CSV table of C-alpha atoms in Angstrom, one decimal:
chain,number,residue,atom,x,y,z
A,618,UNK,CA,31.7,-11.2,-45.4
A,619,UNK,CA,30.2,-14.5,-47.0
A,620,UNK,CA,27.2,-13.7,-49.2
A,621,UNK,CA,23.6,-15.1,-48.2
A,622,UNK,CA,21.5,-16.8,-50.2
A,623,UNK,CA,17.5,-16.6,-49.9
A,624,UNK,CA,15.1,-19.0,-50.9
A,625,UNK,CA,11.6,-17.9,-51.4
A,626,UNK,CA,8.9,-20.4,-52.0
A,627,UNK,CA,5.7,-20.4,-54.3
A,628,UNK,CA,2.9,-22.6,-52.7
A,629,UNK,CA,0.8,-22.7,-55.9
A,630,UNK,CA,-2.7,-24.5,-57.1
A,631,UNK,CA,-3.7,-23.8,-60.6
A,632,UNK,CA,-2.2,-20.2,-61.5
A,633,UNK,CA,0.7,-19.7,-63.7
A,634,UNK,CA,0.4,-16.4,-65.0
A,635,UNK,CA,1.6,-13.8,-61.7
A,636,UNK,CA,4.2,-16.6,-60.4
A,637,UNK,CA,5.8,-16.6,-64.1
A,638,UNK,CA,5.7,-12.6,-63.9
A,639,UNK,CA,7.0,-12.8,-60.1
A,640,UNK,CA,9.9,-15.5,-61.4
A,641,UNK,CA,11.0,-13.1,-63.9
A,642,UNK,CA,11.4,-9.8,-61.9
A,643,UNK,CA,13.0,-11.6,-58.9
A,644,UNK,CA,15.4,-13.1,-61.2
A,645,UNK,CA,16.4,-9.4,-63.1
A,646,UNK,CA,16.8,-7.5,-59.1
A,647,UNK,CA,19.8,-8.2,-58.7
A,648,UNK,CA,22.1,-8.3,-55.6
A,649,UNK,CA,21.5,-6.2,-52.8
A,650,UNK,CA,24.4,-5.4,-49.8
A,651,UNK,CA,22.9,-4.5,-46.6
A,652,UNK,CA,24.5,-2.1,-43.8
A,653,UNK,CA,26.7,-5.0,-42.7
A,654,UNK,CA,28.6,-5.5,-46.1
A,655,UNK,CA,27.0,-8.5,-46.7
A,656,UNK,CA,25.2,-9.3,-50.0
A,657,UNK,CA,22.0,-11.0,-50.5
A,658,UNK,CA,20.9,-13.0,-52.9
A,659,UNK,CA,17.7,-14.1,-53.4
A,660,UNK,CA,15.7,-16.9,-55.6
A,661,UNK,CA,12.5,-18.6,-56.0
A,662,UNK,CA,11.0,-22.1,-56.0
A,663,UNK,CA,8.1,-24.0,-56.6
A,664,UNK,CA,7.3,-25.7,-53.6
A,665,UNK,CA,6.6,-29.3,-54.2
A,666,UNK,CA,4.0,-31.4,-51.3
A,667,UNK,CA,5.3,-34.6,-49.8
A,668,UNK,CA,5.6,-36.2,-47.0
A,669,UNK,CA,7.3,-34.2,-44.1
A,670,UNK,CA,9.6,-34.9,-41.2
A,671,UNK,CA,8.6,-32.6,-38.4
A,672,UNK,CA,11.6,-32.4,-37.4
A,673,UNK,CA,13.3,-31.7,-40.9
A,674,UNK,CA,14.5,-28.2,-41.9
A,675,UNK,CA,13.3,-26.5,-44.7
A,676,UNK,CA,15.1,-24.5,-47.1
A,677,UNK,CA,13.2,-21.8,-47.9
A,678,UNK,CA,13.0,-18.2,-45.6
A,679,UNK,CA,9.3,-16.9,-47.1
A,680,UNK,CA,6.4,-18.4,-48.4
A,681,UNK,CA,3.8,-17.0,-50.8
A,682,UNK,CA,1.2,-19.6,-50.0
A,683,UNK,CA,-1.9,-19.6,-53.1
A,684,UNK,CA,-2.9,-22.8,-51.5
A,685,UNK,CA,-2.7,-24.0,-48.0
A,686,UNK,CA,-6.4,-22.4,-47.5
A,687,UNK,CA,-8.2,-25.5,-48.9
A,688,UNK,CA,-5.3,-28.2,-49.4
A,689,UNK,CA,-4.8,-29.0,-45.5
A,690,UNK,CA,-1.2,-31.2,-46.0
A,691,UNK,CA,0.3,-28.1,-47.0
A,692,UNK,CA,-1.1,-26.3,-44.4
A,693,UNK,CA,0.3,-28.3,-41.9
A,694,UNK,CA,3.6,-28.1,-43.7
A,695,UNK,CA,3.1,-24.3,-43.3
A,696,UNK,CA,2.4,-24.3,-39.5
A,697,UNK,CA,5.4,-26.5,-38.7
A,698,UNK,CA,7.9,-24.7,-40.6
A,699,UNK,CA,6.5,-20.9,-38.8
A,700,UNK,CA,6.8,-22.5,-35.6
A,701,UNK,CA,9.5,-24.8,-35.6
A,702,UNK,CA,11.9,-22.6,-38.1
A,703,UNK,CA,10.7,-19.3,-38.5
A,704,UNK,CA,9.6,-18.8,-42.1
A,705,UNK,CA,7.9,-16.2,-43.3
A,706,UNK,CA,4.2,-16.4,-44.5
A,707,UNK,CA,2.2,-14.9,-46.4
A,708,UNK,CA,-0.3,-15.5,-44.6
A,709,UNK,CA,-0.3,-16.7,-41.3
A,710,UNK,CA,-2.1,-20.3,-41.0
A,711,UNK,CA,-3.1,-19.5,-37.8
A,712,UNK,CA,-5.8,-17.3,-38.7
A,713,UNK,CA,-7.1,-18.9,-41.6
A,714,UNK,CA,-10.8,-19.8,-39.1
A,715,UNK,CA,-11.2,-16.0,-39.5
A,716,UNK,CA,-10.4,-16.0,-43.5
A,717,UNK,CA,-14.1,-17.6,-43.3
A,718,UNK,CA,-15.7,-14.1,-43.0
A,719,UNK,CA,-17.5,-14.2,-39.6
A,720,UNK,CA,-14.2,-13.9,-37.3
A,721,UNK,CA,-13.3,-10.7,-39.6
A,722,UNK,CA,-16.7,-9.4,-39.5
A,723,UNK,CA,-16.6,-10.0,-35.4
A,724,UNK,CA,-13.1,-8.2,-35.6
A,725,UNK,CA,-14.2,-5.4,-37.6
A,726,UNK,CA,-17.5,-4.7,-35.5
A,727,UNK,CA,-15.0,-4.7,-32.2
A,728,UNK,CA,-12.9,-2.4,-33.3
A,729,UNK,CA,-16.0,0.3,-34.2
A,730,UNK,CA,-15.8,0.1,-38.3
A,731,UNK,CA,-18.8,0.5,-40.1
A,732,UNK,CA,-20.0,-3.3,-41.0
A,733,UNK,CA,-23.5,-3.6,-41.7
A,734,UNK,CA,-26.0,-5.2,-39.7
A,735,UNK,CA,-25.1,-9.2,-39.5
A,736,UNK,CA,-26.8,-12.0,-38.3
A,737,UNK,CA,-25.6,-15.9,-38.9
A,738,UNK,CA,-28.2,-18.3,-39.3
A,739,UNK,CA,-28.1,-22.2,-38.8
A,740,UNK,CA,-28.0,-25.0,-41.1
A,741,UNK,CA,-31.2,-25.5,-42.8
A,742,UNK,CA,-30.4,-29.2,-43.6
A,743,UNK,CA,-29.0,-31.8,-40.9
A,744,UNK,CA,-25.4,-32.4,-40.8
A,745,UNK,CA,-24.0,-35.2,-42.1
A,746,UNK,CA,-23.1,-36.3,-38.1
A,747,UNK,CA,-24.4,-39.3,-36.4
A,748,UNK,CA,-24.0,-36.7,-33.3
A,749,UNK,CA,-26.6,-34.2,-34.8
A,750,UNK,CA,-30.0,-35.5,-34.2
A,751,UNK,CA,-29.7,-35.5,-30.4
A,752,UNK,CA,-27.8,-32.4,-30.1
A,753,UNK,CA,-30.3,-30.6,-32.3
A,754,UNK,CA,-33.0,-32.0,-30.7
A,755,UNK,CA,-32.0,-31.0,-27.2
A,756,UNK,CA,-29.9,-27.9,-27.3
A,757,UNK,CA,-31.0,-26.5,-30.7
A,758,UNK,CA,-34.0,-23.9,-30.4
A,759,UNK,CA,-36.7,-23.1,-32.9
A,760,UNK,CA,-36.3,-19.6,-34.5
A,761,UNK,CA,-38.1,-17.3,-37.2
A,762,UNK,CA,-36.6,-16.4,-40.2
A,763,UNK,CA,-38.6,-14.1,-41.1
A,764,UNK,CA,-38.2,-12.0,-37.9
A,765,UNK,CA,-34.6,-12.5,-38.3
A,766,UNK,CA,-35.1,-11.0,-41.3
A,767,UNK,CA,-37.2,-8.0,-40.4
A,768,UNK,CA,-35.1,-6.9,-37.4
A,769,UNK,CA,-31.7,-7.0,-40.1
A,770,UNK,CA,-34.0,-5.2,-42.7
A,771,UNK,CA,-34.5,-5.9,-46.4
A,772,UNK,CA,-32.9,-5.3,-49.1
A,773,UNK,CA,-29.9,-8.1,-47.5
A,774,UNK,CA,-27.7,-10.5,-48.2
A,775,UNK,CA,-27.8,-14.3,-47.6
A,776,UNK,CA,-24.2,-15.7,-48.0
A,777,UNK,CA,-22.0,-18.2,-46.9
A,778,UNK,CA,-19.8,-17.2,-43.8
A,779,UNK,CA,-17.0,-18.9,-45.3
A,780,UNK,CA,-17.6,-17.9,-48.6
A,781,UNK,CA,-15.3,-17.0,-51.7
A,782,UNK,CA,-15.6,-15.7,-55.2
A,783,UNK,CA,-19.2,-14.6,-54.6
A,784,UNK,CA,-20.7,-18.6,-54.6
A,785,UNK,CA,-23.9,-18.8,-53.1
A,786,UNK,CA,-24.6,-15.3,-52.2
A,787,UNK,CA,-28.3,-13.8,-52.9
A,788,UNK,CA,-29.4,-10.7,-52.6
A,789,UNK,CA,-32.6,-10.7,-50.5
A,790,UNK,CA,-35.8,-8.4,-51.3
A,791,UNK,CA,-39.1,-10.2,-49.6
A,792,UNK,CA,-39.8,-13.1,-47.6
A,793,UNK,CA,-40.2,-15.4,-51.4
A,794,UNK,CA,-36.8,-14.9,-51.8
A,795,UNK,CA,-35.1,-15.0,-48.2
A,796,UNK,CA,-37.1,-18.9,-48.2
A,797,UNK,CA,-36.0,-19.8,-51.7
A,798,UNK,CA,-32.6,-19.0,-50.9
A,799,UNK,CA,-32.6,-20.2,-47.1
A,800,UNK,CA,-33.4,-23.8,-48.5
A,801,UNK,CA,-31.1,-23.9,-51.8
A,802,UNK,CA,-28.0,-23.4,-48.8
A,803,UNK,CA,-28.5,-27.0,-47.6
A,804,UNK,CA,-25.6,-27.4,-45.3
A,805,UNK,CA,-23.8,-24.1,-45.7
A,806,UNK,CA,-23.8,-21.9,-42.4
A,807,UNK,CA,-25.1,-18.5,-43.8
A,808,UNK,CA,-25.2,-14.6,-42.9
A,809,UNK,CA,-28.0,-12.5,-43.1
A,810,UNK,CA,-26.3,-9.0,-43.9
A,811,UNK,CA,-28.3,-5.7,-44.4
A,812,UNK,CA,-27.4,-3.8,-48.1
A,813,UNK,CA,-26.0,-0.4,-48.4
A,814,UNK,CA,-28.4,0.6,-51.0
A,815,UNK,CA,-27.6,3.2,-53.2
A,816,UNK,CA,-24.2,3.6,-52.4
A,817,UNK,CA,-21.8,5.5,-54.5
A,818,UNK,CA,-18.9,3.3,-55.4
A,819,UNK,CA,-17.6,0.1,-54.6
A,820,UNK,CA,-14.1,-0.3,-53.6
A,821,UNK,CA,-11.5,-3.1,-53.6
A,822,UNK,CA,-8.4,-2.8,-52.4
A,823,UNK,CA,-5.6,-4.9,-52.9
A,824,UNK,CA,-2.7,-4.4,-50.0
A,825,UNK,CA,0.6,-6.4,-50.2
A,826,UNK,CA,2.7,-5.8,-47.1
A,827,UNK,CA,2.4,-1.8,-46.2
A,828,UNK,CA,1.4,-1.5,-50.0
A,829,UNK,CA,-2.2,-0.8,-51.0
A,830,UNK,CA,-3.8,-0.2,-54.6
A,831,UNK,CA,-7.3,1.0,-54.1
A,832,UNK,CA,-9.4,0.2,-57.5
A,833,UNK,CA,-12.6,0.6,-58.6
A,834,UNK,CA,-14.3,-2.4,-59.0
A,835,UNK,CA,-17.9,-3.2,-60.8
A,836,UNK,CA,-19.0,-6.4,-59.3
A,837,UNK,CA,-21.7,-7.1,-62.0
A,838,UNK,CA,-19.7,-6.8,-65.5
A,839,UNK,CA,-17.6,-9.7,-66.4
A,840,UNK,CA,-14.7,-10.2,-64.1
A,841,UNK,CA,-12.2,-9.2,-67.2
A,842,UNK,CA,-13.9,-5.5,-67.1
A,843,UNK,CA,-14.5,-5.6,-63.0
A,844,UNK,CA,-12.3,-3.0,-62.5
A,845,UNK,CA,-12.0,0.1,-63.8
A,846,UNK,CA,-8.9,1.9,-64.3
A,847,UNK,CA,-10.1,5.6,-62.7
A,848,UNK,CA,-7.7,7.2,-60.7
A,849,UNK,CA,-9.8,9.9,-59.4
A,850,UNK,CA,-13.2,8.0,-58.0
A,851,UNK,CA,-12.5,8.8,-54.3
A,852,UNK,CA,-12.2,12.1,-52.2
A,853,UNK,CA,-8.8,11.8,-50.1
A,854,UNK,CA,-10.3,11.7,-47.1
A,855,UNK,CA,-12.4,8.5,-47.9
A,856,UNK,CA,-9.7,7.2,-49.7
A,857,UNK,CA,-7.4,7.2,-47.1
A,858,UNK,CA,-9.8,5.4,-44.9
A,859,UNK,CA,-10.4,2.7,-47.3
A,860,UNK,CA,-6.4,2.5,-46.9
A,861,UNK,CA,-6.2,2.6,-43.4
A,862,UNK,CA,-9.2,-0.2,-43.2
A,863,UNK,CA,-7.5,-2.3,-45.3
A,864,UNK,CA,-3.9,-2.4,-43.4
A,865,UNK,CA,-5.6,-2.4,-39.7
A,866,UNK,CA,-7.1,-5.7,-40.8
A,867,UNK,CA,-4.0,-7.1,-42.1
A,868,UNK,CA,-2.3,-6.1,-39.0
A,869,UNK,CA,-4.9,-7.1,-37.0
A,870,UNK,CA,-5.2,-10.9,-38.1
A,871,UNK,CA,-1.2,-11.3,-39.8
A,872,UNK,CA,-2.3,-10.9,-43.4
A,873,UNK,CA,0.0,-9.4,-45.7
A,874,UNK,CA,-1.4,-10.2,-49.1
A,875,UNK,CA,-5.1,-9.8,-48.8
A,876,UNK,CA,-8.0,-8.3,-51.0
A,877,UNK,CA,-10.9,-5.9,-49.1
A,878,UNK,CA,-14.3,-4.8,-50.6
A,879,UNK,CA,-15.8,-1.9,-49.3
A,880,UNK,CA,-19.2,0.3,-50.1
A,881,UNK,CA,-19.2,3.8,-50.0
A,882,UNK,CA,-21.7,6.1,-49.5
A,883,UNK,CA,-21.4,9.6,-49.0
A,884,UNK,CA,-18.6,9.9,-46.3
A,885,UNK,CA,-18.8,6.8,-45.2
A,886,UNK,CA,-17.7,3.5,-45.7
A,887,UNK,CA,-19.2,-0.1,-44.6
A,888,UNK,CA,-16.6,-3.3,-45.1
A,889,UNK,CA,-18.8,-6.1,-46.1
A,890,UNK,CA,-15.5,-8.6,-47.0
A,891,UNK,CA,-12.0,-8.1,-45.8
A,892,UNK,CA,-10.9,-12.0,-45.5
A,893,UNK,CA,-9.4,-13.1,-48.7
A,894,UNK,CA,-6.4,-15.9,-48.2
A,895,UNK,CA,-6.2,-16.2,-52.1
A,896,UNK,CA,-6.4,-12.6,-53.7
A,897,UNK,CA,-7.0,-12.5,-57.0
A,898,UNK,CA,-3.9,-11.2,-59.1
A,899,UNK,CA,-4.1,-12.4,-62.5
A,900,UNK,CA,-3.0,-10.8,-65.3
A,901,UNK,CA,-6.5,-11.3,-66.4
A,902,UNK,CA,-8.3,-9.6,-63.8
A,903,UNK,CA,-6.1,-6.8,-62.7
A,904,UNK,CA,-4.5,-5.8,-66.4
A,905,UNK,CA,-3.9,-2.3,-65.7
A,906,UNK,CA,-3.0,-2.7,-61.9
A,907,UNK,CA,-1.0,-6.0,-62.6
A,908,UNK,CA,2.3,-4.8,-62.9
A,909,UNK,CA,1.9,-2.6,-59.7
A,910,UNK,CA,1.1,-5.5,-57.8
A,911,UNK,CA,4.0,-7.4,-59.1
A,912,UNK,CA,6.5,-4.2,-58.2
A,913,UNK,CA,4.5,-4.6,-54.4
A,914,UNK,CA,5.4,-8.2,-54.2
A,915,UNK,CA,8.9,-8.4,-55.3
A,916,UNK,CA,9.6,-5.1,-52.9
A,917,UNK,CA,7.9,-6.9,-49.6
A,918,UNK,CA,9.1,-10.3,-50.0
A,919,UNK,CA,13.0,-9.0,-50.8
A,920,UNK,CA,12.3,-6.8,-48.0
A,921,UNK,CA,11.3,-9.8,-45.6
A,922,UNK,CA,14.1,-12.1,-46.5
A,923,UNK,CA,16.8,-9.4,-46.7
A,924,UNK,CA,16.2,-7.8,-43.0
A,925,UNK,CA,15.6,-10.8,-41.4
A,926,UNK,CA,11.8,-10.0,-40.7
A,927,UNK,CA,10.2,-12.2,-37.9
A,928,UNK,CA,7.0,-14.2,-38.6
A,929,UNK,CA,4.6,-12.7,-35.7
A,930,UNK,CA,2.0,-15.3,-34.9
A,931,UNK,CA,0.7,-14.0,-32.1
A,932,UNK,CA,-1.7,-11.6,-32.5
A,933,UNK,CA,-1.8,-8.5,-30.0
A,934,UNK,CA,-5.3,-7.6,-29.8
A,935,UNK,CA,-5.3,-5.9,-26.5
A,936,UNK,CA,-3.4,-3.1,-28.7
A,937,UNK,CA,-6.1,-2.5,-30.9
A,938,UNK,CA,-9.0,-3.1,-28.4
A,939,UNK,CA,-7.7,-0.4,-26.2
A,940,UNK,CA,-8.2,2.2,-28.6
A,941,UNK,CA,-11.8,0.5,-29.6
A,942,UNK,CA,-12.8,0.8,-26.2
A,943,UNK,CA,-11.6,4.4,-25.3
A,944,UNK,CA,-14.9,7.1,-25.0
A,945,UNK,CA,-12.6,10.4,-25.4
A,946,UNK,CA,-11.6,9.1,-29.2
A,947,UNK,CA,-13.6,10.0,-32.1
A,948,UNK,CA,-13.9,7.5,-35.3
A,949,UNK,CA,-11.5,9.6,-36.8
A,950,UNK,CA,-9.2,9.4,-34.1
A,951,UNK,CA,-9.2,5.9,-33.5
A,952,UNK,CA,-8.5,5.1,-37.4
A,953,UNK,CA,-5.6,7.1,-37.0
A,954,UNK,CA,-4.3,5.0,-34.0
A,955,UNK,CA,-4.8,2.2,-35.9
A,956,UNK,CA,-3.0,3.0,-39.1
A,957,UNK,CA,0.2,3.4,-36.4
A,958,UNK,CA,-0.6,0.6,-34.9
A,959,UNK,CA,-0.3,-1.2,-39.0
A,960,UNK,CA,2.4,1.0,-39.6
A,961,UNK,CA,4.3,-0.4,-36.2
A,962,UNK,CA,3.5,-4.4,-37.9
A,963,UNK,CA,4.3,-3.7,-41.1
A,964,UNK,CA,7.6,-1.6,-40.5
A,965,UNK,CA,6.5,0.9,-42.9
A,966,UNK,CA,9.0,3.5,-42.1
A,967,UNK,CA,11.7,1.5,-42.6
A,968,UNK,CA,10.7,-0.6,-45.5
A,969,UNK,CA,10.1,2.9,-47.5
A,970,UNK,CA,13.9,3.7,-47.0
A,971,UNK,CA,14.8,0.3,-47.8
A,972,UNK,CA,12.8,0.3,-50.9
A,973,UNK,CA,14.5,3.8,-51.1
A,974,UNK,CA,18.0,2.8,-50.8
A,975,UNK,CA,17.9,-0.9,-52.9
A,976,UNK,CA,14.4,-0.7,-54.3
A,977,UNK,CA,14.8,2.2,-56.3
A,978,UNK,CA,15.5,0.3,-60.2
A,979,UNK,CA,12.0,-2.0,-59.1
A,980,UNK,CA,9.5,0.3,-61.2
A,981,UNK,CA,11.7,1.0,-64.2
A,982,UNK,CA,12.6,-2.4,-64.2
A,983,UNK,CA,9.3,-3.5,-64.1
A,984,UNK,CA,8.4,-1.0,-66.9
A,985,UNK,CA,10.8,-2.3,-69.2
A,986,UNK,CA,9.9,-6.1,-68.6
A,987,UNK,CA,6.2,-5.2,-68.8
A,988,UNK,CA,7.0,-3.7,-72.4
A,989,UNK,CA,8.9,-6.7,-73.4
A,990,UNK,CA,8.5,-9.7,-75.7
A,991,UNK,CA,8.7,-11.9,-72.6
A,992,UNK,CA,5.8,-10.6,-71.0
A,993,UNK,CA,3.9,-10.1,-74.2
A,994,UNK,CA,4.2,-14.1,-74.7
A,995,UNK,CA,2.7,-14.7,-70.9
A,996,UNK,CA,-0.1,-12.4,-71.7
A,997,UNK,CA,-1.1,-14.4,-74.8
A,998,UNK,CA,-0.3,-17.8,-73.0
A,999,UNK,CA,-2.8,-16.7,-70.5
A,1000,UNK,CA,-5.4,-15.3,-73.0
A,1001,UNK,CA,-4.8,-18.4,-74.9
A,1002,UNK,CA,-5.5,-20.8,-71.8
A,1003,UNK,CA,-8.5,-18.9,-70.8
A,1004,UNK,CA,-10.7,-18.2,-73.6
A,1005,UNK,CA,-12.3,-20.1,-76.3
A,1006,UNK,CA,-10.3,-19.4,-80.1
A,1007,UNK,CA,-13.0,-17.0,-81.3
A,1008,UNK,CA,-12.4,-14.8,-78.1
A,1009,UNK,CA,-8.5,-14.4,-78.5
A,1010,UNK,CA,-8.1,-11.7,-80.8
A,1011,UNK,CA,-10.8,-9.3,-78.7
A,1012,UNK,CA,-9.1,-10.2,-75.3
A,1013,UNK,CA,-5.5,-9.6,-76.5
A,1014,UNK,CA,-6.6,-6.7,-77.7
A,1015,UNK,CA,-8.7,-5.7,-74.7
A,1016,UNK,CA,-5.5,-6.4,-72.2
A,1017,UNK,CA,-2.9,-5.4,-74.2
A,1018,UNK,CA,-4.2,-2.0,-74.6
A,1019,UNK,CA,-4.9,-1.5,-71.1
A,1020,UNK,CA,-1.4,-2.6,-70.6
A,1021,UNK,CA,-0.3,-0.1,-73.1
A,1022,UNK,CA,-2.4,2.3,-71.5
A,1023,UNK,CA,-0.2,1.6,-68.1
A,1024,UNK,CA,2.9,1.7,-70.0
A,1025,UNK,CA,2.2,5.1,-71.1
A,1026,UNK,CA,1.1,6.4,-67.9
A,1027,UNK,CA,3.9,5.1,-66.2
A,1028,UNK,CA,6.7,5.4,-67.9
């Protein structure tokens, strides 16, 4: 039979560092030869933005897209190529409203997961909208903050619904502070969201495909020592939840490559953000967990292409609301209906014996790259790029030994 040839695409704004790494491994895995006979091979390429024919056909079979969640001509490109030629996406376009926070808390609160108490306030300045004054006037009514406030409870959170990268979020102790910050968000729609004071740990998970890496992460140190390579910071049980969370929203909303935050306190855990269309992967954040995200990548992107995965666009929520809404099912028992309902989207039975069967060389090949020259000269690129001359010695120090540390631990 005649080979196939796959084309994945990188939709990319300023990073450099994980598409270099990603170029590099996709390049070293080789030919794979499915059930058929037929062999796959599989390449990458920058995607490029220009005008578009809608009617034109692409040449790529996935998309990473780093982009299309701000830079709306390549998110139109995106949305015509998933419906008119069935390319894979990571992520869907078609749920991006929700990647603003509210839609995921909504979500989240439907299906019976433990968000914290949420309220969205209006604008406190006008819109810029020659429309505005008459609908405020008639249709908007008066309310008090500081009720708002008192039923949610303080200590809270004021922050953007469609926020990102923690801009503009306060946290809220008294009435002072809930007005200061109230009028510093001008035209920003903002939540009002209780804390989970004194919690025990905060948890991010990154999940690529049916692939999740729960870490550690300390949002107040500097983001280069955020998180904390600790393999033992969560009892299985709550770990396991945090897992399941993280997929069932994936699932859910057709994200495959997606970043959740999650407090935990005793037993239980409250997801205050689970919408992340950009998820942070550089070299210079993860360190320690960067290769494993790489491995996670390259395995669910060759896994798309080579099977023939379908883009599902539609989203079946009557699925998951049925088990939401169904009085004989404990928590417990509805988290585990969910994680198969995950496990049915993201195929993960039979992407582990894929992985299993042509997967298998992905970690020691990743070990050796991540020990070599090549990757050595990325890391110091990067460092370089980054941080001021007097700061490059410490920081190549400080990653390359937590990259030695991983080396060691994993080879």
């Amino acid at each position: 039979m005649a080979d196939v040839e796959h084309t994945i695409g990188l939709l990319l704004g300023t990073e450099d560092d994980w598409p270099r790494a990603y170029e590099a491994l996709l390049r070293r895995v080789g030919a794979i030869t499915d059930g058929t006979g037929r062999t796959h091979r599989i390449r990458s390429v920058r995607v490029t933005i220009e005008p578009f024919n809608l009617r034109a056909s692409p040449r790529h079979d996935l998309i990473i897209d780093r982009l299309a969640y701000w830079y709306y001509h390549p998110r139109e490109w995106l949305k015509k190529v998933a419906l008119m030629n069935d390319v894979y996406l990571l992520n869907s376009p078609f749920t991006f409203q929700s990647m603003e926070k509210h839609a995921a808390y909504c979500a989240m609160m439907r299906l019976g997961l433990k968000v914290p108490e949420t309220v969205l306030v209006p604008f406190k300045n006008p819109l810029d909208n020659s429309r505005y004054a008459y609908t405020s006037a008639r249709y908007n009514q008066p309310f008090n903050l500081d009720a708002l406030a008192a039923a949610v409870g303080y200590p809270m959170f004021m922050k953007p619904y469609d926020g990102g990268a923690w801009v503009g979020v306060s946290k809220i102790r008294n009435p002072a502070e809930l007005h200061a910050a109230y009028d510093a968000s001008g035209e920003r729609l903002m939540h009002l969201q209780a804390a989970v004071e004194d919690y025990d740990v905060f948890a991010r998970s990154l999940t690529i495909g049916p692939e999740t890496m729960v870490m550690k992460f300390r949002p107040d140190l500097p983001m280069h020592e955020r998180y904390a390579v600790d393999h033992n910071f969560l009892g299985a049980a709550v770990g396991e939840e945090v897992v399941t969370i993280s997929r069932l929203v994936n699932a859910f909303f057709r994200w495959e490559f997606n970043s959740c935050e999650s407090l935990v306190k005793g037993d239980d855990v409250h997801p205050i953000d689970y919408a992340n269309a950009c998820p942070d992967v550089a070299v210079t954040s993860l360190h320690y967990y960067f290769p494993w995200a790489m491995a996670a990548l390259l395995r669910w992107t060759v896994y798309c292409v080579v099977t023939g995965r379908r883009p599902r666009l539609d989203m079946d929520t009557s699925a998951y609301f049925a088990v939401a809404d169904d009085p004989d099912l404990s928590y417990a028992e509805k988290l585990g209906c969910y994680r198969r309902l995950a496990d049915d989207y993201f195929e993960t039975a039979r992407y582990e014996e894929f992985c299993e069967k042509h997967l298998s060389h992905v970690d020691e090949m990743v070990h050796e790259w991540v020990g070599s020259p090549e990757f050595r000269s990325l890391l110091g690129e990067t460092v370089r790029a980054m941080y001021p001359p007097h700061e490059h010695e410490r920081f190549l120090g400080h990653f390359g030994g937590l990259i030695d540390a991983w080396l060691r631990e994993n080879g």
